[in-house]
């Protein structure tokens, strides 16, 4: 029996929470055969005991199928991190939040806010302490989607208590302004607002803060990445080519900002008829898979167009909580589990690090005021916004 045959058999063992297998991930480090005994060494990135147990069980079954009488699976796993983590290098202005997740898209209106709300609540339903920050300063929609429209937060000194719904803490510019008011802000003011949302909101010791971004790749994204180490980035796209094109820009931005990519959520992927539950293709389906793969990312979920999702958003009754048995809710739950496994993996590998994306000017010195800045090319995506 060759090692190739054994590795081929081990390709049936998927890494828990992912679609890829342990061989493709490169986790199988050694294979030894002695007569009817086989020993393998698997070096994984998660410290979770259930991950270790699942791989051991599945690998044993696959190797026994090859006819081995004795199977020895050794799993090398990292030490469990002391906390779920970001005791990391780089700047962190909200160290009591363990993990930050940035939800982005290249195009507007593809379902970032809907995805953020449903995945945040799904993680809370799975027992995590979760917050959601609506960083869409110009178009804050999260209060309505969480049923917190017109609820005003409590102010404590110069800090603000987040609101609460569905077991999730929430803050949004929409909760701080009167309904229908608009903001006309320059880039530097957006950057300040993002910082204040992280520093001056009394978030609890959260496991995960989901941050719903405005569309595109601008000041808000850069400012966030410079303020806190972002553990995971999610790109939301619809299946049409025009949206996929823009989603590549978001994936590229995550790479430039050193944000580990948890995956792509394909939203409005097919349509489930509310009467007969038939799934039909409207904008296309499954097209995001290739884009995700080109950035070594997972397709985390395909969420269909479903009236219940839109109604849930408009009425503040998210589908994940109010229709928990629906197919859509199950897909959001799977995406949430995948996200938590990914966060676990990033932390086991040393956590997020934003030291490489810090501004290059010394603290307290504006890039506008240094003569050097004028003669140097701007770092991509950076700049102070002055002209
Ligand atoms: N899968 C879906 N099925 C049905 N309606 C959906 C679905 N996803 C989102 N919607 C609806 O589409 C609209 C846009 O979604 P959403 O506000 O989440 O997008 P967005 O990407 O956050 O937009 P923006 O770029 O303006 O912030 C909302 O009315 C929402 O309820
Ligand atoms: Mg939005």
Coordinates of C-alpha atoms and ligand atoms in Angstrom, one line a residue:
X1 CA 0.0 0.0 0.0
X2 CA 1.5 3.3 -1.0
X3 CA 1.4 6.6 0.9
X4 CA -0.5 8.1 -2.1
X5 CA -3.4 5.6 -1.6
X6 CA -3.5 6.5 2.1
X7 CA -3.5 10.2 1.5
X8 CA -6.2 9.7 -1.1
X9 CA -8.3 7.9 1.5
X10 CA -7.7 10.7 4.0
X11 CA -9.1 13.2 1.6
X12 CA -12.5 12.0 2.8
X13 CA -11.8 13.6 6.2
X14 CA -12.9 17.2 6.0
X15 CA -11.5 19.7 8.5
X16 CA -14.4 20.4 10.9
X17 CA -16.3 23.6 10.0
X18 CA -14.7 23.8 6.5
X19 CA -15.4 22.2 3.1
X20 CA -11.7 21.4 2.5
X21 CA -10.1 18.1 3.8
X22 CA -7.1 17.6 6.0
X23 CA -4.8 16.6 3.1
X24 CA -5.7 19.6 1.0
X25 CA -5.1 21.9 4.0
X26 CA -1.6 20.2 4.3
X27 CA -2.3 19.0 7.8
X28 CA -1.2 15.4 7.3
X29 CA 2.6 15.5 8.1
X30 CA 3.6 11.9 8.3
X31 CA 2.4 8.5 7.2
X32 CA 4.0 5.2 8.3
X33 CA 3.0 1.7 7.4
X34 CA 4.3 -1.5 9.2
X35 CA 2.5 -4.6 8.0
X36 CA -1.1 -4.2 8.9
X37 CA -0.5 -1.2 11.1
X38 CA -0.6 2.4 9.9
X39 CA 0.4 5.6 11.9
X40 CA -0.3 9.1 10.8
X41 CA 0.6 12.5 12.2
X42 CA -1.8 15.3 11.7
X43 CA -0.7 18.8 12.6
X44 CA -3.8 21.0 13.0
X45 CA -4.3 24.7 13.8
X46 CA -7.3 24.4 16.2
X47 CA -7.0 23.8 19.9
X48 CA -10.6 22.8 20.3
X49 CA -10.8 19.2 21.6
X50 CA -13.9 18.4 19.5
X51 CA -11.9 19.2 16.3
X52 CA -9.2 16.7 17.4
X53 CA -11.8 14.0 18.3
X54 CA -13.6 14.4 15.0
X55 CA -10.5 14.1 12.9
X56 CA -9.3 11.1 14.9
X57 CA -12.6 9.2 14.5
X58 CA -13.0 10.0 10.8
X59 CA -9.4 9.2 9.9
X60 CA -9.6 5.9 11.8
X61 CA -12.7 4.9 9.9
X62 CA -11.1 5.7 6.5
X63 CA -7.9 3.9 7.3
X64 CA -9.7 0.8 8.5
X65 CA -11.7 0.8 5.2
X66 CA -8.3 0.3 3.5
X67 CA -7.8 -3.0 5.5
X68 CA -5.5 -1.9 8.3
X69 CA -6.1 -3.7 11.5
X70 CA -4.3 -1.2 13.8
X71 CA -4.6 2.6 13.2
X72 CA -2.7 5.1 15.2
X73 CA -3.7 8.8 14.7
X74 CA -1.5 11.3 16.4
X75 CA -2.9 14.9 16.4
X76 CA -0.6 17.7 17.1
X77 CA -2.7 20.7 18.2
X78 CA -1.6 24.1 19.5
X79 CA -2.1 25.0 23.2
X80 CA -5.5 26.5 23.8
X81 CA -5.1 30.3 23.8
X82 CA -5.6 31.8 27.3
X83 CA -8.5 33.8 25.9
X84 CA -10.3 33.6 22.6
X85 CA -8.1 36.4 21.6
X86 CA -6.6 39.5 20.5
X87 CA -3.6 40.0 22.8
X88 CA -1.8 40.7 19.6
X89 CA 0.7 43.0 18.1
X90 CA -0.4 46.2 16.5
X91 CA -2.9 48.8 17.7
X92 CA -6.1 47.9 19.6
X93 CA -8.3 50.6 21.0
X94 CA -10.9 48.2 22.2
X95 CA -9.0 45.4 23.9
X96 CA -11.9 44.1 25.9
X97 CA -13.5 42.8 22.6
X98 CA -11.8 39.5 21.8
X99 CA -12.5 39.4 18.0
X100 CA -13.6 41.8 15.4
X101 CA -15.3 40.7 12.2
X102 CA -15.5 43.1 9.3
X103 CA -18.5 42.5 6.9
X104 CA -17.8 44.2 3.5
X105 CA -18.9 44.3 -0.1
X106 CA -17.8 46.1 -3.2
X107 CA -21.3 47.0 -4.2
X108 CA -24.1 48.6 -2.2
X109 CA -27.4 46.9 -1.5
X110 CA -26.1 43.3 -1.8
X111 CA -27.1 42.3 1.8
X112 CA -24.2 43.2 4.1
X113 CA -26.5 44.5 6.9
X114 CA -28.9 41.6 6.5
X115 CA -26.0 39.1 6.7
X116 CA -24.4 40.9 9.6
X117 CA -27.6 40.9 11.7
X118 CA -28.4 37.2 11.0
X119 CA -24.9 35.9 11.5
X120 CA -24.5 38.0 14.7
X121 CA -27.7 36.6 16.2
X122 CA -26.8 33.1 15.0
X123 CA -23.5 33.3 17.0
X124 CA -25.4 34.6 20.0
X125 CA -27.8 31.6 19.7
X126 CA -24.7 29.4 19.7
X127 CA -23.8 30.8 23.1
X128 CA -21.3 33.5 22.2
X129 CA -21.2 37.0 23.6
X130 CA -21.8 39.1 20.5
X131 CA -22.1 42.7 19.5
X132 CA -22.9 44.4 16.2
X133 CA -21.6 47.8 15.2
X134 CA -23.2 49.6 12.4
X135 CA -20.3 51.4 10.8
X136 CA -22.4 52.6 7.9
X137 CA -22.4 56.2 9.1
X138 CA -24.3 57.6 6.1
X139 CA -26.9 54.8 5.8
X140 CA -27.4 53.2 9.2
X141 CA -30.0 50.4 8.8
X142 CA -29.1 48.0 11.6
X143 CA -31.5 49.6 14.2
X144 CA -34.5 48.9 12.1
X145 CA -33.3 45.4 11.2
X146 CA -32.8 44.6 14.9
X147 CA -36.2 46.1 15.9
X148 CA -34.4 49.0 17.7
X149 CA -35.7 51.8 15.6
X150 CA -36.4 54.9 17.7
X151 CA -34.8 53.4 20.8
X152 CA -32.3 55.8 22.3
X153 CA -29.2 54.6 24.2
X154 CA -28.4 55.6 27.7
X155 CA -25.5 58.0 28.1
X156 CA -23.1 57.5 31.0
X157 CA -20.8 60.5 31.4
X158 CA -19.2 60.7 28.0
X159 CA -19.7 57.1 27.2
X160 CA -22.8 55.3 25.6
X161 CA -24.4 52.1 26.6
X162 CA -25.1 49.8 23.6
X163 CA -28.7 48.8 22.9
X164 CA -29.7 45.1 23.2
X165 CA -31.8 42.9 21.0
X166 CA -31.9 39.1 20.4
X167 CA -29.1 38.6 22.8
X168 CA -26.8 40.9 20.9
X169 CA -25.4 44.4 21.8
X170 CA -25.9 47.0 19.1
X171 CA -24.7 50.5 18.3
X172 CA -25.3 52.6 15.3
X173 CA -25.1 56.3 14.2
X174 CA -28.9 55.8 13.5
X175 CA -29.5 55.3 17.2
X176 CA -27.6 58.6 18.1
X177 CA -29.4 60.8 15.4
X178 CA -33.0 61.7 15.0
X179 CA -34.8 59.6 12.4
X180 CA -34.4 60.8 8.8
X181 CA -31.5 63.2 9.6
X182 CA -28.6 63.1 7.2
X183 CA -24.9 63.5 7.7
X184 CA -22.5 65.2 5.4
X185 CA -19.0 64.3 6.7
X186 CA -15.5 64.4 5.4
X187 CA -13.3 61.3 5.5
X188 CA -11.4 62.5 8.5
X189 CA -14.7 62.8 10.5
X190 CA -15.7 59.3 9.5
X191 CA -12.4 58.0 10.8
X192 CA -13.0 59.8 14.1
X193 CA -16.5 58.4 14.4
X194 CA -15.3 54.8 13.9
X195 CA -12.7 55.3 16.6
X196 CA -15.4 56.6 19.0
X197 CA -17.7 53.7 18.3
X198 CA -14.9 51.4 19.4
X199 CA -13.6 53.5 22.3
X200 CA -16.6 55.3 23.8
X201 CA -19.3 52.6 23.5
X202 CA -19.5 50.5 26.7
X203 CA -19.3 47.2 24.9
X204 CA -19.1 44.2 27.2
X205 CA -16.3 41.7 27.1
X206 CA -17.5 40.4 23.8
X207 CA -16.3 37.2 22.1
X208 CA -17.1 38.8 18.7
X209 CA -18.0 42.2 17.5
X210 CA -19.5 42.1 14.0
X211 CA -19.0 45.3 12.1
X212 CA -21.3 46.1 9.3
X213 CA -19.4 48.4 6.8
X214 CA -20.6 50.9 4.3
X215 CA -20.1 49.6 0.7
X216 CA -16.7 49.9 -1.0
X217 CA -13.2 50.1 0.1
X218 CA -12.8 53.6 1.7
X219 CA -11.9 55.6 4.8
X220 CA -14.1 53.6 7.2
X221 CA -12.5 50.3 6.2
X222 CA -8.9 51.6 6.5
X223 CA -9.7 53.4 9.8
X224 CA -11.2 50.3 11.4
X225 CA -8.2 48.1 10.3
X226 CA -5.8 50.6 11.8
X227 CA -7.7 50.9 15.1
X228 CA -8.2 47.2 16.0
X229 CA -6.8 43.9 14.8
X230 CA -9.6 42.4 12.7
X231 CA -9.7 38.7 13.1
X232 CA -11.9 37.9 10.1
X233 CA -13.3 39.5 7.0
X234 CA -16.5 38.4 5.3
X235 CA -17.4 39.6 1.8
X236 CA -21.0 39.6 0.8
X237 CA -21.9 39.5 -2.9
X238 CA -24.8 38.7 -5.1
X239 CA -24.1 36.1 -7.9
X240 CA -24.1 38.5 -10.9
X241 CA -20.8 39.2 -12.6
X242 CA -21.0 43.0 -11.8
X243 CA -21.2 42.3 -8.1
X244 CA -18.5 39.6 -8.3
X245 CA -16.2 42.1 -10.0
X246 CA -16.6 44.5 -7.1
X247 CA -16.3 41.7 -4.5
X248 CA -12.8 41.0 -5.8
X249 CA -11.9 44.6 -4.7
X250 CA -13.1 43.8 -1.2
X251 CA -11.1 40.6 -1.1
X252 CA -8.1 42.4 -2.3
X253 CA -8.6 45.1 0.4
X254 CA -8.7 42.4 3.1
X255 CA -5.4 41.1 1.8
X256 CA -3.8 44.6 1.7
X257 CA -5.1 45.3 5.2
X258 CA -3.8 41.9 6.5
X259 CA -7.3 40.8 7.5
X260 CA -7.7 37.0 7.4
X261 CA -10.6 36.2 5.0
X262 CA -13.2 34.0 6.6
X263 CA -15.1 33.6 3.3
X264 CA -17.7 34.9 0.9
X265 CA -21.4 34.9 1.5
X266 CA -23.4 34.6 -1.7
X267 CA -26.6 36.4 -1.1
X268 CA -29.7 36.5 -3.3
X269 CA -28.5 33.1 -4.5
X270 CA -31.6 31.6 -6.2
X271 CA -35.1 32.2 -5.1
X272 CA -37.2 30.0 -2.8
X273 CA -40.9 30.3 -3.7
X274 CA -42.9 30.9 -0.5
X275 CA -45.9 28.9 -1.8
X276 CA -44.2 25.8 -3.2
X277 CA -40.7 26.1 -1.8
X278 CA -39.2 25.4 -5.3
X279 CA -35.7 26.9 -5.6
X280 CA -35.2 28.8 -8.9
X281 CA -32.2 30.7 -10.4
X282 CA -32.7 34.4 -10.7
X283 CA -29.4 36.3 -10.5
X284 CA -27.4 33.0 -10.8
X285 CA -26.2 30.6 -8.2
X286 CA -22.8 29.3 -7.1
X287 CA -20.8 31.9 -9.1
X288 CA -19.0 33.2 -6.0
X289 CA -17.3 29.9 -5.4
X290 CA -14.6 30.5 -8.0
X291 CA -14.0 34.1 -6.8
X292 CA -13.7 32.8 -3.2
X293 CA -11.3 30.1 -4.3
X294 CA -9.1 32.5 -6.1
X295 CA -8.4 34.2 -2.8
X296 CA -8.1 30.8 -1.0
X297 CA -11.4 31.6 0.8
X298 CA -14.5 29.5 1.5
X299 CA -17.9 30.0 0.1
X300 CA -19.5 30.3 3.6
X301 CA -23.1 30.3 2.6
X302 CA -25.5 30.6 -0.2
X303 CA -28.6 32.6 1.0
X304 CA -31.6 32.6 -1.4
X305 CA -33.8 35.5 -2.2
X306 CA -36.6 35.0 0.2
X307 CA -39.5 37.4 1.1
X308 CA -39.1 36.4 4.7
X309 CA -35.6 37.8 4.8
X310 CA -36.7 41.2 3.5
X311 CA -39.8 41.3 5.7
X312 CA -37.6 40.3 8.7
X313 CA -35.3 43.2 7.9
X314 CA -38.1 45.8 7.5
X315 CA -40.0 44.7 10.6
X316 CA -37.0 44.2 12.9
X317 CA -37.8 40.4 13.2
X318 CA -34.7 38.7 11.7
X319 CA -35.4 35.4 10.0
X320 CA -32.7 33.6 12.0
X321 CA -34.6 34.2 15.3
X322 CA -38.2 34.3 14.1
X323 CA -38.0 31.4 11.5
X324 CA -35.3 29.3 13.0
X325 CA -36.4 26.1 11.3
X326 CA -36.3 27.6 7.8
X327 CA -33.7 26.5 5.3
X328 CA -32.3 30.1 5.3
X329 CA -31.9 30.1 9.0
X330 CA -30.0 26.8 8.9
X331 CA -27.6 28.3 6.3
X332 CA -27.0 31.3 8.5
X333 CA -26.3 29.0 11.4
X334 CA -23.8 27.0 9.3
X335 CA -22.1 30.2 8.2
X336 CA -21.9 31.3 11.9
X337 CA -20.3 28.0 12.9
X338 CA -17.8 28.2 10.1
X339 CA -17.0 31.8 11.1
X340 CA -16.4 30.7 14.8
X341 CA -14.2 27.8 13.6
X342 CA -12.2 30.2 11.4
X343 CA -11.8 32.7 14.3
X344 CA -10.5 29.8 16.4
X345 CA -8.1 28.8 13.7
X346 CA -6.7 32.4 13.3
X347 CA -6.2 32.8 17.0
X348 CA -4.6 29.4 17.3
X349 CA -2.1 30.5 14.7
X350 CA -1.2 33.6 16.7
X351 CA -4.2 36.0 16.2
X352 CA -4.8 39.0 14.0
X353 CA -2.1 41.6 13.6
X354 CA -2.6 45.1 12.2
X355 CA 0.9 46.5 12.8
X356 CA 1.6 46.5 9.1
X357 CA -1.3 48.9 8.3
X358 CA -0.5 51.7 10.8
X359 CA -0.1 55.2 9.5
X360 CA 3.4 56.0 8.7
X361 CA 3.5 59.5 10.2
X362 CA 4.6 59.8 13.9
X363 CA 1.8 60.1 16.5
X364 CA 0.3 63.6 16.7
X365 CA 1.7 64.6 13.4
X366 CA -0.7 65.0 10.5
X367 CA 0.4 63.7 7.1
X368 CA -0.8 67.1 5.8
X369 CA 1.6 69.0 7.9
X370 CA 4.8 67.2 7.0
X371 CA 6.8 68.5 4.1
X372 CA 8.0 64.9 3.6
X373 CA 4.4 63.8 2.9
X374 CA 4.1 66.1 0.0
X375 CA 7.1 64.6 -1.8
X376 CA 6.3 61.0 -1.1
X377 CA 3.7 58.8 -2.9
X378 CA 0.6 58.1 -0.9
X379 CA 0.4 54.5 0.5
X380 CA -2.4 52.7 -1.3
X381 CA -5.8 53.3 0.3
X382 CA -4.3 55.7 2.8
X383 CA -3.9 59.5 2.8
X384 CA -5.4 62.1 5.0
X385 CA -8.0 63.3 2.6
X386 CA -6.7 66.8 2.3
X387 CA -6.1 68.5 -1.0
Ligands
LIG1 N1 -31.6 37.1 0.7 C1 -32.5 38.1 0.6 N2 -33.8 37.9 0.2 C2 -34.6 38.9 0.2 N3 -34.3 40.2 0.5 C3 -33.1 40.4 0.9 C4 -32.1 39.4 1.0 N4 -30.9 40.0 1.4 C5 -31.2 41.3 1.5 N5 -32.5 41.6 1.2 C6 -33.1 42.9 1.3 O1 -32.4 43.7 0.3 C7 -32.3 45.0 0.8 C8 -30.8 45.4 0.9 O2 -30.1 44.6 1.9 P1 -29.1 45.2 2.9 O3 -29.6 46.5 3.5 O4 -28.8 44.2 3.9 O5 -27.9 45.5 1.9 P2 -26.5 46.3 2.2 O6 -25.5 45.6 1.4 O7 -26.3 46.4 3.7 O8 -26.9 47.7 1.6 P3 -26.0 49.0 1.8 O9 -24.8 48.9 0.8 O10 -26.9 50.1 1.4 O11 -25.5 49.1 3.2 C9 -33.0 45.0 2.2 O12 -34.3 45.5 2.0 C10 -33.0 43.6 2.6 O13 -34.1 43.3 3.4
LIG2 MG1 -26.0 48.1 4.9

